[in-house]
């Protein structure tokens, strides 16, 4: 009996495993075609200056809508894109599309804003990342100061590849932001080595900033440290007024989160904020 049960379990497990593998293969096959099929879009989430409540910038976030699979979250397909190398063409598409959007907004009279794009650590291993960015800026005739790039602490493991690229980007006038700050494996040493302009306090610290003393202390400390280093500090995942008030009192420059706005298609941004 036990044996039979074990066998049944194994078969059940095997079929689950098969469908899991089928899903990944299916996902990859579809992701390969996503750019050509025009299934990718960028949504834009406002970043607000806490003291004035004014929108200062927008984070560009990838959205993938597949005709068979529906909407797939970047949390699910970005890791797959990184593992398969697809993050390179997808990342290039993001750079190109964000620059095109900036140009369109500038033409429509939008002033004094930035668009932040997420750059995966894998993209820094491609030696033409800098070229791709410069090419897109030139193609759409936009000033580099409209662009911000968000890197994760993962990109900072590889100082030899990353520092020269970041330094050149910064020299061009692009600002550099550290995403999910405080959740990676890096040491504080990189704040000294890398040309960083902005620290983004990870949502995981912001979530319980009102109820958890440690989260509150970490958040306040990141703000002080960032300010002392001449950086701008932005809090991610702000969902209620009380969190926003805490952050303002703690002297945090900016905030981003559902309290202010969700990531929205470009047309919605124009309708609401232009
Ligand atoms: P991230 O760069 O840290 O982006 C912030 C994520 O938090 C976004 O999730 C955003 O929708 C979500 N968010 C913002 N405010 C709130 C809030 O108040 N509450 C909650 N619950 N969530 C909030 P999203 O769009 O699902 O993206 C997830 C991650 O996927 C991003 O995290 C980023 O790591 C990656 N990603 C998205 N677009 C790109 C891209 O173009 N390139 C690369 N390399 N990665 C991307
Ligand atoms: Mg980001
Ligand atoms: Mg983040
Ligand atoms: Mg994140």
CSV table of C-alpha atoms and ligand atoms in Angstrom, one decimal:
chain,number,residue,atom,x,y,z
A,1,UNK,CA,0.0,0.0,0.0
A,2,UNK,CA,2.7,2.4,1.0
A,3,UNK,CA,4.6,1.5,-2.2
A,4,UNK,CA,1.5,2.2,-4.3
A,5,UNK,CA,0.9,5.4,-2.6
A,6,UNK,CA,4.5,6.4,-3.2
A,7,UNK,CA,4.3,5.6,-6.8
A,8,UNK,CA,1.1,7.6,-7.3
A,9,UNK,CA,2.8,10.5,-5.6
A,10,UNK,CA,5.8,10.1,-7.8
A,11,UNK,CA,3.6,10.1,-10.9
A,12,UNK,CA,1.7,13.1,-9.6
A,13,UNK,CA,5.0,14.9,-8.9
A,14,UNK,CA,6.3,13.9,-12.3
A,15,UNK,CA,3.3,15.3,-14.2
A,16,UNK,CA,3.5,18.5,-12.1
A,17,UNK,CA,7.2,18.7,-12.9
A,18,UNK,CA,6.5,18.2,-16.6
A,19,UNK,CA,3.9,20.9,-16.7
A,20,UNK,CA,6.3,23.2,-14.8
A,21,UNK,CA,9.0,22.6,-17.4
A,22,UNK,CA,6.5,22.9,-20.2
A,23,UNK,CA,5.4,26.2,-18.7
A,24,UNK,CA,9.0,27.5,-18.6
A,25,UNK,CA,9.7,26.4,-22.1
A,26,UNK,CA,6.4,27.9,-23.3
A,27,UNK,CA,7.2,31.1,-21.5
A,28,UNK,CA,10.6,31.3,-23.0
A,29,UNK,CA,9.3,30.6,-26.5
A,30,UNK,CA,6.8,33.3,-26.2
A,31,UNK,CA,9.2,35.8,-24.6
A,32,UNK,CA,11.5,35.4,-27.6
A,33,UNK,CA,8.8,36.6,-29.9
A,34,UNK,CA,7.4,39.3,-27.5
A,35,UNK,CA,9.3,42.2,-29.0
A,36,UNK,CA,8.4,41.4,-32.6
A,37,UNK,CA,4.8,40.8,-31.8
A,38,UNK,CA,4.6,44.2,-30.0
A,39,UNK,CA,3.6,42.6,-26.8
A,40,UNK,CA,5.8,44.6,-24.6
A,41,UNK,CA,4.9,48.1,-23.3
A,42,UNK,CA,6.3,50.4,-20.7
A,43,UNK,CA,4.2,51.8,-17.9
A,44,UNK,CA,5.3,54.9,-15.9
A,45,UNK,CA,5.0,55.4,-12.2
A,46,UNK,CA,5.3,58.9,-10.9
A,47,UNK,CA,7.9,59.8,-8.3
A,48,UNK,CA,6.8,62.6,-6.0
A,49,UNK,CA,8.8,65.3,-4.2
A,50,UNK,CA,7.5,64.9,-0.6
A,51,UNK,CA,7.9,68.6,0.4
A,52,UNK,CA,5.9,69.9,-2.6
A,53,UNK,CA,3.9,66.8,-3.6
A,54,UNK,CA,5.0,67.6,-7.2
A,55,UNK,CA,5.9,64.9,-9.7
A,56,UNK,CA,9.6,65.0,-10.5
A,57,UNK,CA,10.2,61.8,-12.4
A,58,UNK,CA,8.7,58.6,-13.6
A,59,UNK,CA,10.0,55.0,-13.3
A,60,UNK,CA,9.5,53.0,-16.5
A,61,UNK,CA,8.2,49.5,-15.8
A,62,UNK,CA,7.9,46.7,-18.3
A,63,UNK,CA,4.6,45.1,-19.0
A,64,UNK,CA,4.1,42.0,-21.1
A,65,UNK,CA,0.7,41.0,-22.5
A,66,UNK,CA,0.8,37.7,-24.4
A,67,UNK,CA,-2.1,36.7,-26.6
A,68,UNK,CA,-2.3,33.2,-25.0
A,69,UNK,CA,-0.8,33.6,-21.6
A,70,UNK,CA,-2.3,37.0,-20.7
A,71,UNK,CA,-0.5,39.5,-18.5
A,72,UNK,CA,2.8,38.2,-17.1
A,73,UNK,CA,4.4,40.1,-14.2
A,74,UNK,CA,8.0,41.3,-14.7
A,75,UNK,CA,8.8,39.6,-11.4
A,76,UNK,CA,8.1,36.3,-13.3
A,77,UNK,CA,9.7,37.0,-16.7
A,78,UNK,CA,12.6,39.3,-15.9
A,79,UNK,CA,14.5,36.5,-14.1
A,80,UNK,CA,13.8,34.2,-17.1
A,81,UNK,CA,15.0,36.9,-19.4
A,82,UNK,CA,18.2,37.2,-17.4
A,83,UNK,CA,18.8,33.5,-17.4
A,84,UNK,CA,18.3,33.1,-21.1
A,85,UNK,CA,20.1,36.2,-22.3
A,86,UNK,CA,16.8,37.7,-23.6
A,87,UNK,CA,17.3,40.6,-21.2
A,88,UNK,CA,19.8,42.0,-23.7
A,89,UNK,CA,17.3,42.6,-26.6
A,90,UNK,CA,14.5,43.4,-24.1
A,91,UNK,CA,16.7,45.8,-22.2
A,92,UNK,CA,17.7,47.5,-25.5
A,93,UNK,CA,14.0,47.8,-26.4
A,94,UNK,CA,13.4,49.4,-23.0
A,95,UNK,CA,16.2,52.0,-23.6
A,96,UNK,CA,14.9,52.8,-27.0
A,97,UNK,CA,11.2,53.0,-26.0
A,98,UNK,CA,11.9,55.2,-22.9
A,99,UNK,CA,13.9,57.6,-25.0
A,100,UNK,CA,11.2,57.8,-27.6
A,101,UNK,CA,8.7,58.5,-24.9
A,102,UNK,CA,10.8,61.3,-23.4
A,103,UNK,CA,11.1,62.9,-26.8
A,104,UNK,CA,7.3,62.6,-27.3
A,105,UNK,CA,6.7,64.2,-23.8
A,106,UNK,CA,9.2,67.0,-24.5
A,107,UNK,CA,7.5,67.7,-27.8
A,108,UNK,CA,4.1,67.9,-25.9
A,109,UNK,CA,5.5,70.5,-23.6
A,110,UNK,CA,6.4,68.5,-20.6
A,111,UNK,CA,9.3,70.1,-18.7
A,112,UNK,CA,11.7,69.3,-15.9
A,113,UNK,CA,11.2,65.6,-15.6
A,114,UNK,CA,13.2,62.4,-15.7
A,115,UNK,CA,12.4,58.9,-16.7
A,116,UNK,CA,14.2,56.2,-14.7
A,117,UNK,CA,14.8,52.9,-16.5
A,118,UNK,CA,15.8,49.6,-14.8
A,119,UNK,CA,19.1,48.1,-16.0
A,120,UNK,CA,19.9,44.5,-15.2
A,121,UNK,CA,23.4,43.5,-14.0
A,122,UNK,CA,23.6,41.3,-17.2
A,123,UNK,CA,23.4,44.4,-19.4
A,124,UNK,CA,26.6,45.7,-17.8
A,125,UNK,CA,28.4,42.7,-19.1
A,126,UNK,CA,27.6,43.7,-22.6
A,127,UNK,CA,30.3,46.1,-23.6
A,128,UNK,CA,28.0,48.1,-25.9
A,129,UNK,CA,25.5,49.2,-23.2
A,130,UNK,CA,27.0,52.7,-23.2
A,131,UNK,CA,26.7,52.8,-27.0
A,132,UNK,CA,23.1,51.7,-27.0
A,133,UNK,CA,22.2,54.5,-24.6
A,134,UNK,CA,24.1,57.2,-26.4
A,135,UNK,CA,22.6,56.0,-29.7
A,136,UNK,CA,19.1,56.3,-28.4
A,137,UNK,CA,19.7,59.7,-26.9
A,138,UNK,CA,21.0,60.9,-30.2
A,139,UNK,CA,18.3,59.3,-32.3
A,140,UNK,CA,15.6,61.1,-30.3
A,141,UNK,CA,17.7,64.2,-29.7
A,142,UNK,CA,17.1,64.3,-26.0
A,143,UNK,CA,19.3,65.7,-23.3
A,144,UNK,CA,20.9,63.0,-21.1
A,145,UNK,CA,19.6,64.8,-18.0
A,146,UNK,CA,16.1,63.4,-18.8
A,147,UNK,CA,17.4,59.9,-18.2
A,148,UNK,CA,18.1,58.1,-14.9
A,149,UNK,CA,19.2,54.5,-14.7
A,150,UNK,CA,18.3,52.2,-11.8
A,151,UNK,CA,20.8,49.6,-11.0
A,152,UNK,CA,20.7,46.9,-8.3
A,153,UNK,CA,23.4,46.0,-5.8
A,154,UNK,CA,23.9,42.9,-8.1
A,155,UNK,CA,25.5,45.1,-10.7
A,156,UNK,CA,27.9,46.4,-8.1
A,157,UNK,CA,29.5,43.1,-7.5
A,158,UNK,CA,31.3,43.5,-10.7
A,159,UNK,CA,33.3,46.7,-10.1
A,160,UNK,CA,35.6,46.3,-13.1
A,161,UNK,CA,32.8,46.1,-15.7
A,162,UNK,CA,30.4,48.5,-14.0
A,163,UNK,CA,32.4,51.5,-12.7
A,164,UNK,CA,33.8,52.7,-16.0
A,165,UNK,CA,30.4,52.4,-17.7
A,166,UNK,CA,28.6,54.2,-14.8
A,167,UNK,CA,31.3,56.9,-14.8
A,168,UNK,CA,30.8,57.6,-18.4
A,169,UNK,CA,27.0,57.7,-18.1
A,170,UNK,CA,27.3,60.1,-15.2
A,171,UNK,CA,29.7,62.3,-17.2
A,172,UNK,CA,27.1,62.4,-20.0
A,173,UNK,CA,24.6,63.8,-17.4
A,174,UNK,CA,22.6,60.7,-16.8
A,175,UNK,CA,21.8,60.1,-13.1
A,176,UNK,CA,22.4,56.8,-11.4
A,177,UNK,CA,20.1,55.3,-8.8
A,178,UNK,CA,20.5,52.3,-6.6
A,179,UNK,CA,17.3,50.3,-6.6
A,180,UNK,CA,16.1,48.1,-3.7
A,181,UNK,CA,18.8,49.7,-1.5
A,182,UNK,CA,19.6,47.7,1.6
A,183,UNK,CA,18.5,44.3,0.3
A,184,UNK,CA,21.6,43.1,-1.6
A,185,UNK,CA,24.9,41.8,-0.6
A,186,UNK,CA,27.1,44.8,-1.2
A,187,UNK,CA,29.1,46.7,1.4
A,188,UNK,CA,29.0,50.4,2.1
A,189,UNK,CA,32.3,50.6,0.4
A,190,UNK,CA,30.5,50.8,-3.0
A,191,UNK,CA,28.8,54.1,-2.0
A,192,UNK,CA,32.3,55.5,-2.1
A,193,UNK,CA,33.4,53.8,-5.2
A,194,UNK,CA,30.4,54.2,-7.5
A,195,UNK,CA,29.2,57.5,-8.9
A,196,UNK,CA,25.7,57.3,-7.3
A,197,UNK,CA,23.1,60.1,-7.3
A,198,UNK,CA,20.1,58.5,-5.8
A,199,UNK,CA,19.3,55.8,-3.2
A,200,UNK,CA,15.9,54.0,-3.4
A,201,UNK,CA,14.9,52.7,0.0
A,202,UNK,CA,13.4,49.2,-0.6
A,203,UNK,CA,9.7,48.7,-0.1
A,204,UNK,CA,10.4,46.0,2.5
A,205,UNK,CA,11.7,48.7,4.9
A,206,UNK,CA,8.9,51.1,4.1
A,207,UNK,CA,6.1,48.6,4.6
A,208,UNK,CA,6.3,48.5,8.4
A,209,UNK,CA,8.1,51.8,9.0
A,210,UNK,CA,5.3,52.8,11.4
A,211,UNK,CA,5.0,49.6,13.4
A,212,UNK,CA,8.5,48.2,13.4
A,213,UNK,CA,11.3,50.2,15.2
A,214,UNK,CA,14.0,48.5,13.3
A,215,UNK,CA,12.5,49.4,9.9
A,216,UNK,CA,12.0,52.9,11.1
A,217,UNK,CA,15.7,53.1,12.3
A,218,UNK,CA,17.0,51.6,9.0
A,219,UNK,CA,14.9,54.0,6.9
A,220,UNK,CA,15.9,57.1,8.9
A,221,UNK,CA,19.5,56.0,8.8
A,222,UNK,CA,19.5,55.5,5.0
A,223,UNK,CA,18.0,59.0,4.6
A,224,UNK,CA,20.7,60.6,6.8
A,225,UNK,CA,23.5,58.7,5.1
A,226,UNK,CA,22.2,59.5,1.6
A,227,UNK,CA,21.9,63.2,2.4
A,228,UNK,CA,25.3,63.3,4.1
A,229,UNK,CA,26.8,61.8,0.9
A,230,UNK,CA,25.1,64.4,-1.2
A,231,UNK,CA,22.6,61.9,-2.7
A,232,UNK,CA,18.9,62.1,-3.2
A,233,UNK,CA,16.8,59.6,-1.3
A,234,UNK,CA,13.5,58.1,-2.5
A,235,UNK,CA,11.2,55.7,-0.7
A,236,UNK,CA,9.6,52.9,-2.7
A,237,UNK,CA,6.2,51.3,-2.2
A,238,UNK,CA,4.5,54.1,-0.2
A,239,UNK,CA,0.9,53.0,0.2
A,240,UNK,CA,-0.6,55.3,2.9
A,241,UNK,CA,-0.5,58.9,4.2
A,242,UNK,CA,1.1,57.9,7.5
A,243,UNK,CA,4.1,56.4,5.8
A,244,UNK,CA,4.4,59.6,3.6
A,245,UNK,CA,4.2,61.7,6.7
A,246,UNK,CA,6.9,59.7,8.5
A,247,UNK,CA,9.2,60.0,5.4
A,248,UNK,CA,8.6,63.7,5.1
A,249,UNK,CA,9.5,64.2,8.8
A,250,UNK,CA,12.6,62.0,8.3
A,251,UNK,CA,13.6,64.4,5.5
A,252,UNK,CA,13.3,62.0,2.7
A,253,UNK,CA,13.3,63.8,-0.7
A,254,UNK,CA,11.0,61.7,-2.8
A,255,UNK,CA,8.5,58.9,-2.7
A,256,UNK,CA,6.9,56.4,-5.1
A,257,UNK,CA,4.0,54.2,-4.5
A,258,UNK,CA,0.3,53.4,-4.9
A,259,UNK,CA,-0.6,56.2,-2.5
A,260,UNK,CA,0.4,58.7,-5.2
A,261,UNK,CA,-0.1,56.7,-8.4
A,262,UNK,CA,0.2,53.2,-9.9
A,263,UNK,CA,2.4,52.5,-12.9
A,264,UNK,CA,0.3,53.9,-15.8
A,265,UNK,CA,0.4,53.7,-19.6
A,266,UNK,CA,1.9,56.9,-21.2
A,267,UNK,CA,-1.5,58.1,-22.4
A,268,UNK,CA,-2.8,58.0,-18.8
A,269,UNK,CA,0.1,59.9,-17.6
A,270,UNK,CA,-0.6,62.6,-20.2
A,271,UNK,CA,-4.3,62.7,-19.4
A,272,UNK,CA,-3.7,63.0,-15.7
A,273,UNK,CA,-0.6,65.0,-15.3
A,274,UNK,CA,0.2,66.9,-18.4
B,1,LIG,P1,11.5,47.7,-9.0
B,1,LIG,O1,12.4,48.2,-10.1
B,1,LIG,O2,11.9,47.7,-7.6
B,1,LIG,O3,10.1,48.4,-9.3
B,1,LIG,C1,9.2,48.7,-8.3
B,1,LIG,C2,8.0,47.7,-8.2
B,1,LIG,O4,7.2,48.0,-7.1
B,1,LIG,C3,7.1,47.7,-9.5
B,1,LIG,O5,6.7,46.4,-9.7
B,1,LIG,C4,6.0,48.6,-9.0
B,1,LIG,O6,4.8,48.3,-9.7
B,1,LIG,C5,5.9,48.1,-7.6
B,1,LIG,N1,5.2,49.2,-6.7
B,1,LIG,C6,5.4,50.5,-6.8
B,1,LIG,N2,4.7,51.1,-5.8
B,1,LIG,C7,4.1,50.1,-5.1
B,1,LIG,C8,3.2,50.1,-3.9
B,1,LIG,O7,2.9,51.1,-3.3
B,1,LIG,N3,2.8,48.9,-3.5
B,1,LIG,C9,3.2,47.7,-4.1
B,1,LIG,N4,2.7,46.6,-3.6
B,1,LIG,N5,4.0,47.7,-5.2
B,1,LIG,C10,4.4,48.9,-5.7
B,1,LIG,P2,6.7,45.7,-11.1
B,1,LIG,O8,6.3,46.7,-12.1
B,1,LIG,O9,5.9,44.4,-11.0
B,1,LIG,O10,8.2,45.3,-11.4
B,1,LIG,C11,8.8,44.4,-10.6
B,1,LIG,C12,10.3,44.4,-10.8
B,1,LIG,O11,10.6,43.9,-12.2
B,1,LIG,C13,11.0,45.7,-10.7
B,1,LIG,O12,11.2,46.1,-9.4
B,1,LIG,C14,12.3,45.5,-11.5
B,1,LIG,O13,13.2,44.8,-10.7
B,1,LIG,C15,11.8,44.5,-12.6
B,1,LIG,N6,11.6,45.3,-13.8
B,1,LIG,C16,10.5,46.0,-14.2
B,1,LIG,N7,10.7,46.6,-15.4
B,1,LIG,C17,12.0,46.3,-15.8
B,1,LIG,C18,12.8,46.6,-16.9
B,1,LIG,O14,12.4,47.4,-17.8
B,1,LIG,N8,14.1,46.1,-16.9
B,1,LIG,C19,14.5,45.3,-15.9
B,1,LIG,N9,15.8,44.9,-15.9
B,1,LIG,N10,13.8,45.0,-14.8
B,1,LIG,C20,12.5,45.5,-14.8
B,2,LIG,MG1,13.3,50.0,-10.2
B,3,LIG,MG1,12.8,48.7,-6.4
B,4,LIG,MG1,12.1,45.6,-6.4
